[in-house]
Short mmCIF file of C-alpha atoms and ligand atoms in Angstrom, two decimals:
data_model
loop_
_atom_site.label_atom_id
_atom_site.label_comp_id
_atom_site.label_asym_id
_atom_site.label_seq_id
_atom_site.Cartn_x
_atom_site.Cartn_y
_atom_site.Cartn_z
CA UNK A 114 3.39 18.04 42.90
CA UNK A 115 4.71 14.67 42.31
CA UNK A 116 8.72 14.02 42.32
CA UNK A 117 10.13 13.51 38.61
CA UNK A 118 13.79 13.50 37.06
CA UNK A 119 14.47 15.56 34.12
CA UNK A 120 17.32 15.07 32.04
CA UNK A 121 18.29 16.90 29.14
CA UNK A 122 21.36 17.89 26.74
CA UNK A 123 23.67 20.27 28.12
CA UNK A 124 23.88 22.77 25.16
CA UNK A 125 21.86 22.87 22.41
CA UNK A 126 22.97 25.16 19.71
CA UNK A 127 20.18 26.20 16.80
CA UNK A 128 20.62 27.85 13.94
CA UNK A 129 20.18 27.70 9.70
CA UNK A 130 23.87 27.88 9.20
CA UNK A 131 24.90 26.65 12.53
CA UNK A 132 27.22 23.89 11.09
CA UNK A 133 29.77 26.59 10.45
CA UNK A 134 30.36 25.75 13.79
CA UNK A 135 31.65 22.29 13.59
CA UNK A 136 34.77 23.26 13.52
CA UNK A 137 36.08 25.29 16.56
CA UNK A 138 33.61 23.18 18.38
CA UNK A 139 35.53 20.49 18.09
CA UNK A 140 38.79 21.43 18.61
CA UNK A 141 38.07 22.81 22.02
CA UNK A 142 36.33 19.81 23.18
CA UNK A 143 37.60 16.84 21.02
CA UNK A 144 40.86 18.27 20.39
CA UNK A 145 42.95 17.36 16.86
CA UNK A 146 41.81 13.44 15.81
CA UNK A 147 37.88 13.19 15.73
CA UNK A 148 35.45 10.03 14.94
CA UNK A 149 33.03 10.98 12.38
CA UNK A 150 29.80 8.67 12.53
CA UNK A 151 27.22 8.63 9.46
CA UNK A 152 25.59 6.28 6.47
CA UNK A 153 25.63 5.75 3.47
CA UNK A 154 22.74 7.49 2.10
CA UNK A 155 24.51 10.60 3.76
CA UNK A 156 27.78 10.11 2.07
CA UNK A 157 25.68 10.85 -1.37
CA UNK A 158 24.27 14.20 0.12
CA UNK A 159 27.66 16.16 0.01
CA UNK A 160 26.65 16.84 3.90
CA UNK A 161 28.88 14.75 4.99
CA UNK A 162 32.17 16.20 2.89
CA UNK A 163 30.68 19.35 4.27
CA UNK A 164 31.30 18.81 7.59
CA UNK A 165 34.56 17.02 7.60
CA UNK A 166 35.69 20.44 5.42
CA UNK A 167 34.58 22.69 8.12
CA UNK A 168 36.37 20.29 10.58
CA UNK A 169 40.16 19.90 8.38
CA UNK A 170 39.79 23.49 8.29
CA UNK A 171 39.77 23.82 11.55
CA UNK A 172 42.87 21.77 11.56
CA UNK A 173 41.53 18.54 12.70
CA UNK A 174 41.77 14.88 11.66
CA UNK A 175 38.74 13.30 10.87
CA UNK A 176 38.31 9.46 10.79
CA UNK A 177 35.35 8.55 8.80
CA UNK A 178 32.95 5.78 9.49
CA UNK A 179 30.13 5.55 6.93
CA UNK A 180 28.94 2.05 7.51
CA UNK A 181 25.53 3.11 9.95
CA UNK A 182 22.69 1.40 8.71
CA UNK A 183 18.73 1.39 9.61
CA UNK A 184 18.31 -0.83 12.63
CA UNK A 185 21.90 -0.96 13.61
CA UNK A 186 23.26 -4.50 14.50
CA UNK A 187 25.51 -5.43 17.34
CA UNK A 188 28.57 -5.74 14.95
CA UNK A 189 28.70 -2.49 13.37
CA UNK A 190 29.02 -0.67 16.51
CA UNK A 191 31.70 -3.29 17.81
CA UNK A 192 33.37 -2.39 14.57
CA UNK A 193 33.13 1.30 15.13
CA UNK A 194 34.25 1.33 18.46
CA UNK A 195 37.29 -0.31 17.96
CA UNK A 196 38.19 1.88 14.79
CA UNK A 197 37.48 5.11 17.21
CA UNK A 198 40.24 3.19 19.63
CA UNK A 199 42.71 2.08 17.66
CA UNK A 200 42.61 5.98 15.81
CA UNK A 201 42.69 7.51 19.46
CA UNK A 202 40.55 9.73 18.70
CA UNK A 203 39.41 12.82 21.31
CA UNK A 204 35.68 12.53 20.60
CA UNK A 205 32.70 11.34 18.50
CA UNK A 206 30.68 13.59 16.42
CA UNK A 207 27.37 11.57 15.07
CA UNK A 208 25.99 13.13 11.82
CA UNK A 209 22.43 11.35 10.61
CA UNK A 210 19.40 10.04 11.41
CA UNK A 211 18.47 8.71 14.17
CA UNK A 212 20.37 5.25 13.29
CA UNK A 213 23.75 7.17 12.66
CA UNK A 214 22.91 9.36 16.34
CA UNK A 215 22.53 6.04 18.32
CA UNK A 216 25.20 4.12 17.00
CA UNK A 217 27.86 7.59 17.95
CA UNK A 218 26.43 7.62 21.46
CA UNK A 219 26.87 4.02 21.73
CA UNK A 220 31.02 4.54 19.87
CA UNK A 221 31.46 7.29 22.42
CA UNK A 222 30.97 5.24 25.45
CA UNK A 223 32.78 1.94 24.16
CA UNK A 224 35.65 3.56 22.51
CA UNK A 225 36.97 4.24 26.01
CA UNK A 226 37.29 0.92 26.64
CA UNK A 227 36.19 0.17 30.11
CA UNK A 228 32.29 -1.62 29.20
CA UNK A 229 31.54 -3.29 26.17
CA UNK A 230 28.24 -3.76 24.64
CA UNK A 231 26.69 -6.59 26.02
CA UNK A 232 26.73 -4.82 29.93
CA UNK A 233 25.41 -1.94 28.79
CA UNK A 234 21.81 -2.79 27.92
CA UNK A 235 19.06 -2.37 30.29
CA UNK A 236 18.58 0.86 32.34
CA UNK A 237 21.20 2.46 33.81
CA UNK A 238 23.93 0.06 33.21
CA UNK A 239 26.07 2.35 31.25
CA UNK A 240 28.03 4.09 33.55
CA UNK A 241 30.92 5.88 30.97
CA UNK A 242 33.13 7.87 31.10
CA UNK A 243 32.59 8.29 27.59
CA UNK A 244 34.31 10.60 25.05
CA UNK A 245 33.39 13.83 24.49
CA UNK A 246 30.20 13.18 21.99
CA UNK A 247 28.22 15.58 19.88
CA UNK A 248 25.37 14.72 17.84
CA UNK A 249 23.91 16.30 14.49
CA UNK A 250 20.42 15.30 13.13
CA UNK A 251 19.69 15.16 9.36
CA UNK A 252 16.36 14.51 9.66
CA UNK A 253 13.29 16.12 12.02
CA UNK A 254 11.75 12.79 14.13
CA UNK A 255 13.82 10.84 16.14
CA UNK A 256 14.66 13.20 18.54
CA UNK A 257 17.69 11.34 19.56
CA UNK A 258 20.26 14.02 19.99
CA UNK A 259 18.02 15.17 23.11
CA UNK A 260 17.67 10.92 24.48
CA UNK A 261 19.40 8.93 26.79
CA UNK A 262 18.62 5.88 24.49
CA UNK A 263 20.41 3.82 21.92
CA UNK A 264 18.26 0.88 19.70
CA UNK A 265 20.59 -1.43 19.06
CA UNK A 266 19.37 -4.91 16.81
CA UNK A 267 20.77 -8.13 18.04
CA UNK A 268 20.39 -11.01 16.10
CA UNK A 269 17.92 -11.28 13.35
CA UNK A 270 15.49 -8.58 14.28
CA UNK A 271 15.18 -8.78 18.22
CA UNK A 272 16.15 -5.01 19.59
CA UNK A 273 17.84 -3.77 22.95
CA UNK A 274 18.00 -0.55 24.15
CA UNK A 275 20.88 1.22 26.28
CA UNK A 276 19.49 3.16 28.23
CA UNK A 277 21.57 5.86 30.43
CA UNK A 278 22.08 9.54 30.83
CA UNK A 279 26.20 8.75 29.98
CA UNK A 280 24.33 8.55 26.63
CA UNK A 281 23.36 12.46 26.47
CA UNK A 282 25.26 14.07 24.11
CA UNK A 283 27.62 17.26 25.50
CA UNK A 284 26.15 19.41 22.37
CA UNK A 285 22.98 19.03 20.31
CA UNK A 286 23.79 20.84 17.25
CA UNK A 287 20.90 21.50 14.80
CA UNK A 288 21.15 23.41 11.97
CA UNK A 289 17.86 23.44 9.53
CA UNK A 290 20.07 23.70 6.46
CA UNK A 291 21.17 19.95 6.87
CA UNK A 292 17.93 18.56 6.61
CA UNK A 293 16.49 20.98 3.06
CA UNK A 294 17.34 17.91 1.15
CA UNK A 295 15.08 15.12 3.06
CA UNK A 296 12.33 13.83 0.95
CA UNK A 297 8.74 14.54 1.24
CA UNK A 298 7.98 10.95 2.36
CA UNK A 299 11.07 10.71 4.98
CA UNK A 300 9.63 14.57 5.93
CA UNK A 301 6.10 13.19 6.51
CA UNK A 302 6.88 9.96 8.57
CA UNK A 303 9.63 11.21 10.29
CA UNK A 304 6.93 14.24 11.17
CA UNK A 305 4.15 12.80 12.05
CA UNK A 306 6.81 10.53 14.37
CA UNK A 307 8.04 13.41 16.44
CA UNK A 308 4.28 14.20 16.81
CA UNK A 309 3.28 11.03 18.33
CA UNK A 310 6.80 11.92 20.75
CA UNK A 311 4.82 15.02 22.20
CA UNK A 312 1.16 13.24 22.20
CA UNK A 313 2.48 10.21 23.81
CA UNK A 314 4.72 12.08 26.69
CA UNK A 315 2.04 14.27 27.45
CA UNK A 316 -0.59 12.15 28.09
CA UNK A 317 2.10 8.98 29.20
CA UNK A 318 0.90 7.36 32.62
CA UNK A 319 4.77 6.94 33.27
CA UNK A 320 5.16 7.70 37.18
CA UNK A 321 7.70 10.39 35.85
CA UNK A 322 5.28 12.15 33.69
CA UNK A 323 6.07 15.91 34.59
CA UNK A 324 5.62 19.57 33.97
CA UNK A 325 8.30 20.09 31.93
CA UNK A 326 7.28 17.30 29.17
CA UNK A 327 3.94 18.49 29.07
CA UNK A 328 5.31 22.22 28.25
CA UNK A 329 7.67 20.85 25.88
CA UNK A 330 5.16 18.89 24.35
CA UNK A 331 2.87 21.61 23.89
CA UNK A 332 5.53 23.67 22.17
CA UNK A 333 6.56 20.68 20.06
CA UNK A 334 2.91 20.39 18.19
CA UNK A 335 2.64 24.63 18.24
CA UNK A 336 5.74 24.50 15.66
CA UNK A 337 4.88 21.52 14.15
CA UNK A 338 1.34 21.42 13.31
CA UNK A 339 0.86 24.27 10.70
CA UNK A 340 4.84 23.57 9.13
CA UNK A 341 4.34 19.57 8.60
CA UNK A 342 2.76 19.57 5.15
CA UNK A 343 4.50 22.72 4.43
CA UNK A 344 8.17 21.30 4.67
CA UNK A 345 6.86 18.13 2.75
CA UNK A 346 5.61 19.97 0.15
CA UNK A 347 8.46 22.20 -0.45
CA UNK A 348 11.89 20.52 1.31
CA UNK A 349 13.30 24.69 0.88
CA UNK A 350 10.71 26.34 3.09
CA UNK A 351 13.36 27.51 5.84
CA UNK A 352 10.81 28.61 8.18
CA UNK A 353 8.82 25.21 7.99
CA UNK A 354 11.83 23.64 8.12
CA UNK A 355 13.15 25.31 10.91
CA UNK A 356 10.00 24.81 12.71
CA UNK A 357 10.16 21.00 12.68
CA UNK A 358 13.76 20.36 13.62
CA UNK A 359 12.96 22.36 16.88
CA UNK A 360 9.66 20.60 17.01
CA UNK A 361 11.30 17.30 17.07
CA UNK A 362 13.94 17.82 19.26
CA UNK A 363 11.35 19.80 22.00
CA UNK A 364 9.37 16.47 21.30
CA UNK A 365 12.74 14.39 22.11
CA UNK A 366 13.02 15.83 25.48
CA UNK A 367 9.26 15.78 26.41
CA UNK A 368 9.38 11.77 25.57
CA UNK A 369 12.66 11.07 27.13
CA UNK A 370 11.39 12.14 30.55
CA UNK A 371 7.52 10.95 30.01
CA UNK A 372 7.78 8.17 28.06
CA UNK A 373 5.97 7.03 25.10
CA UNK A 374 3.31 4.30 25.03
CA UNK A 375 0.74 2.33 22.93
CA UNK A 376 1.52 4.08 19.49
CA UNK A 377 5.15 3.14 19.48
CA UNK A 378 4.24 -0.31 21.30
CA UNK A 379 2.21 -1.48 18.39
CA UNK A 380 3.94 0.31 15.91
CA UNK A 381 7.35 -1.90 16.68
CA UNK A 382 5.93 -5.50 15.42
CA UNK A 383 5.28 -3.26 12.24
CA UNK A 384 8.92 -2.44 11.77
CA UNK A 385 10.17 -5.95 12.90
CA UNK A 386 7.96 -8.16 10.74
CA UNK A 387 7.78 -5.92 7.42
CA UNK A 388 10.51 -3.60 7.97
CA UNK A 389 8.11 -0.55 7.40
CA UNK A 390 10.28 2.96 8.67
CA UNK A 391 9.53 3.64 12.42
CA UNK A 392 7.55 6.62 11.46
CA UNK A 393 5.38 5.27 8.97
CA UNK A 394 4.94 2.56 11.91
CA UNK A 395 3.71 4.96 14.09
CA UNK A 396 1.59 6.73 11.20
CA UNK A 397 -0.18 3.63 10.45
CA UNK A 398 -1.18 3.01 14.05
CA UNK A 399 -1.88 6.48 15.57
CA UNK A 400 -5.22 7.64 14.86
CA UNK A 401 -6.72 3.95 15.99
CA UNK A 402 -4.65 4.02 19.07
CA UNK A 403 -5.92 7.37 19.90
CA UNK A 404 -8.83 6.45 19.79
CA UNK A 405 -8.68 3.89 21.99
CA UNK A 406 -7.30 5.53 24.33
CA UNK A 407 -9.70 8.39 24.19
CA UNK A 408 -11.95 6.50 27.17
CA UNK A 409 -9.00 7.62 29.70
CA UNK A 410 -7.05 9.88 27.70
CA UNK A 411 -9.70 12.01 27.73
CA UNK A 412 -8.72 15.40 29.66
CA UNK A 413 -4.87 15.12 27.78
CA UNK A 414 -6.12 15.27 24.45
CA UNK A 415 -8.83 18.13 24.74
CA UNK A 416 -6.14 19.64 26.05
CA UNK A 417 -3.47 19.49 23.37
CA UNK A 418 -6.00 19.42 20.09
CA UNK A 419 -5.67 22.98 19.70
CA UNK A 420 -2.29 23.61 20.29
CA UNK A 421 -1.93 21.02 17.19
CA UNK A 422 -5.17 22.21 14.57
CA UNK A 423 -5.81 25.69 16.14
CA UNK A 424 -9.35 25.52 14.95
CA UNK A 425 -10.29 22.59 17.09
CA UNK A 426 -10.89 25.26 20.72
CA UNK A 427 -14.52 25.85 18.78
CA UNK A 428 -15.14 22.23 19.74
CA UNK A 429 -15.71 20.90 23.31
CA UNK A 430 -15.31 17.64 24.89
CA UNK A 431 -15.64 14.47 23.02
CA UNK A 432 -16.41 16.58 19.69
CA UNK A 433 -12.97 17.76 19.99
CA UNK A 434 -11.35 14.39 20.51
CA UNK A 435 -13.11 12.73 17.67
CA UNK A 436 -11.90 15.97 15.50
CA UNK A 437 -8.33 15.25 17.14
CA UNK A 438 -7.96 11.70 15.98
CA UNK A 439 -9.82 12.48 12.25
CA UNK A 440 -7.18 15.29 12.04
CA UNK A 441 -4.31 13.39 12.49
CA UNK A 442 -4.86 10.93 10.50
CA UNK A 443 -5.98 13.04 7.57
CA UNK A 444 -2.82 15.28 7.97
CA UNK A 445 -0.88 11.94 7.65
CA UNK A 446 -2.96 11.19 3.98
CA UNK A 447 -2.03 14.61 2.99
CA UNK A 448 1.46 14.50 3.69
CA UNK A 449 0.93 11.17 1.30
CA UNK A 450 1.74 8.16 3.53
CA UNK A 451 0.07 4.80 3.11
CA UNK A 452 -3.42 4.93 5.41
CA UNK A 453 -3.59 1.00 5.97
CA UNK A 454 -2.13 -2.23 6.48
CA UNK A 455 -3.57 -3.47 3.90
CA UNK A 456 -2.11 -0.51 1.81
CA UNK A 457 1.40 -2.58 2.94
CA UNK A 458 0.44 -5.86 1.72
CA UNK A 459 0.00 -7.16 4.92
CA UNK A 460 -2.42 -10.01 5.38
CA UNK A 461 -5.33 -10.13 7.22
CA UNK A 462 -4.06 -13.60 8.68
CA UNK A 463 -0.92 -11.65 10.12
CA UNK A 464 -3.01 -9.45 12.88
CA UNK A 465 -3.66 -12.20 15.85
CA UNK A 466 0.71 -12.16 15.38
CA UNK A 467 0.92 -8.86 15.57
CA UNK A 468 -1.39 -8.36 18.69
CA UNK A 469 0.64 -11.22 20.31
CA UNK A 470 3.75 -9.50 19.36
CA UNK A 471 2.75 -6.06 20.87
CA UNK A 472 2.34 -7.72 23.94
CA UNK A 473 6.02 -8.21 24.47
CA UNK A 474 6.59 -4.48 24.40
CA UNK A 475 5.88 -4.16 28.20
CA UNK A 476 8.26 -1.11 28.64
CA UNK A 477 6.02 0.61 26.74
CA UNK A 478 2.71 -0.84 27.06
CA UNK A 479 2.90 0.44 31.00
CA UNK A 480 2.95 3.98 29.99
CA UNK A 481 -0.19 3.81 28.09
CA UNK A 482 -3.25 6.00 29.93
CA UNK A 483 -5.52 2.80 29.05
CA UNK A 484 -4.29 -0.91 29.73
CA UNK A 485 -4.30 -2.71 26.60
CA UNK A 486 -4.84 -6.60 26.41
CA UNK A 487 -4.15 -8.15 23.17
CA UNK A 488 -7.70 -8.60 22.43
CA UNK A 489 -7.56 -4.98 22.34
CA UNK A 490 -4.20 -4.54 20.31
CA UNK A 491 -5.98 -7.25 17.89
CA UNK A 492 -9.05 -4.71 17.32
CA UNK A 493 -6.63 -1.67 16.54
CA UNK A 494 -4.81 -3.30 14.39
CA UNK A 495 -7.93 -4.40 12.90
CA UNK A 496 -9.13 -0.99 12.55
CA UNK A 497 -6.01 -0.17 10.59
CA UNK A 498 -5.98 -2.90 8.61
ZN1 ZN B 924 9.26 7.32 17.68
#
């Protein structure tokens, strides 16, 4: 057995309902004054005056900060952080997407005071202390209350990442209830995201690739493959529901230790040039890069095609793969998101860019179980044009 280093959340607390919880949470690890991290779209979801009831019930002060949005830029974290300092607060509770998740693991560290943002990015640069942080996902994808990493956009559209264990939040706490109200097309990409989490980790050619991913990984699809197009076509279906929010945090911790690869690679250009959702990114890309990747990839997907479409073990070998891929993407039709490029006006003349551009994502590119030149990132992204 190969050395590996697994990281993971301390406590993660699950439950429809679990939010009660907020409360008495808090006040034994935050204390009285808390920093309350979210976006806009939340604030219109009565989630958010939710939580800070349950938390001024419990006798707490909550300092609000609503301002999170997609792609998070340098200044509003700056912004943040210094609100959290100047309102001394004893902790950071993020409440969100992923967006809202990053930017309170990000608060959490700076609010102390000792790094700022700028020496943070890179591996392992953050090196806290950081308040007490705990993070609450809204929607069932990103995985992010279970990752050391925080996306942070600098500039126009260029992204760093902070990447540290400092960044792990001290509780994960996911309650199904919060995320009823998601709809069907934020259900389906964010979905078929956290799938591409689990595919990618398990079959990842990271050094660190481990037994622990791959299990997670495995349980990840289990839930999430027969509840997918159940949650997006009814947002109340508790037990679908349920069934993805564990999915995608399972998937979280598979893909923070095995990292993910050519899917999210060429899915990022995507999300930088046309501003297309990170899931729908991935969506767009997946069954092509599969495919690809099916040469080398060959033993990790026959392995994990029926623990995602049961009825796939009656197929063997490259029968099953092929079946693997066509699943996929027609799950990702019936969940109702756009099947091509072209089906986001994007132009034929834009796919020698993207290829170039997919190129830059080395960090990920290296984790991919087949190397991938842009000749062949220029024929993918020709196949989903
Ligand atoms: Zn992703």
């Amino acid at each position: 057995m190969s050395p590996f280093v697994f990281n993971t959340t301390k406590s993660i607390q699950f439950g429809a309902g679990s939010v009660a919880r907020l409360g008495e949470l808090a006040l034994a690890f935050m204390g009285s004054r808390v920093f309350l991290v979210t976006d806009p779209g939340m604030m219109a979801t009565g989630i958010v005056d939710r939580a800070v009831t349950i938390l001024e019930a419990a006798g707490i002060e909550v300092t609000l900060f609503s301002e999170v949005q997609a792609d998070p830029p340098e200044a509003v974290i700056q912004t943040a952080a210094e609100i959290a300092r100047l309102a001394d607060v004893g902790g950071v509770i993020g409440l969100g997407g992923g967006s809202s998740l990053d930017v309170a693991k990000l608060v959490a560290l700076l609010a102390v005071g000792k790094e700022d943002l700028k020496s943070v990015y890179g591996v392992g640069n953050a090196k806290g202390p950081r308040l007490p942080l705990f993070l609450v996902p809204t929607t069932s994808g990103t995985g992010s209350e279970v990752t050391p990493i925080s996306i942070v956009t600098t500039g126009a559209s260029e992204k760093m990442g902070v990447v540290s264990p400092v960044l792990l939040p001290d509780i994960a706490l996911l309650d199904p209830e919060l995320t009823y109200g998601l709809p069907p097309h934020v259900t389906a990409a964010t979905g078929i995201d956290a799938m591409v989490h689990a595919i990618e980790a398990y079959a990842s050619a990271s050094a660190n690739n481990n037994p622990l991913s791959r299990m997670l990984a495995i349980q990840a699809l289990e839930l999430m493959g027969p509840a997918l197009l159940r949650a997006v076509q009814n947002g109340d279906d508790a037990d679908a529901r349920a069934d993805m929010l564990l999915g995608s945090m399972l998937a979280g911790q598979a893909f923070a230790n095995s990292p993910v690869a050519a899917v999210h690679a060429l899915a990022y250009p995507l999300g930088g040039h046309f501003h297309i959702p990170h899931g729908l990114s991935n969506a767009l890309v997946l069954p092509h890069v599969l495919r690809f990747n099916a040469v080398t990839a060959h033993k990790a997907y026959v392995d994990l095609a029926p623990h995602l479409f049961p009825e796939l073990i009656s197929l063997e070998g490259q029968e099953r793969v092929a079946a693997f891929c066509d699943r996929l993407a027609a799950l990702s039709a019936d969940c109702g998101l756009p099947q091509s490029l072209r089906d986001m006006k994007i132009t034929e003349d834009w796919l020698p860019k993207l290829a170039k551009d997919a190129m830059n994502q080395t960090r990920l590119l290296v984790n991919n179980p087949r190397p991938v030149t842009e000749a062949d990132a220029l024929a993918i992204y020709t196949a989903a044009f």
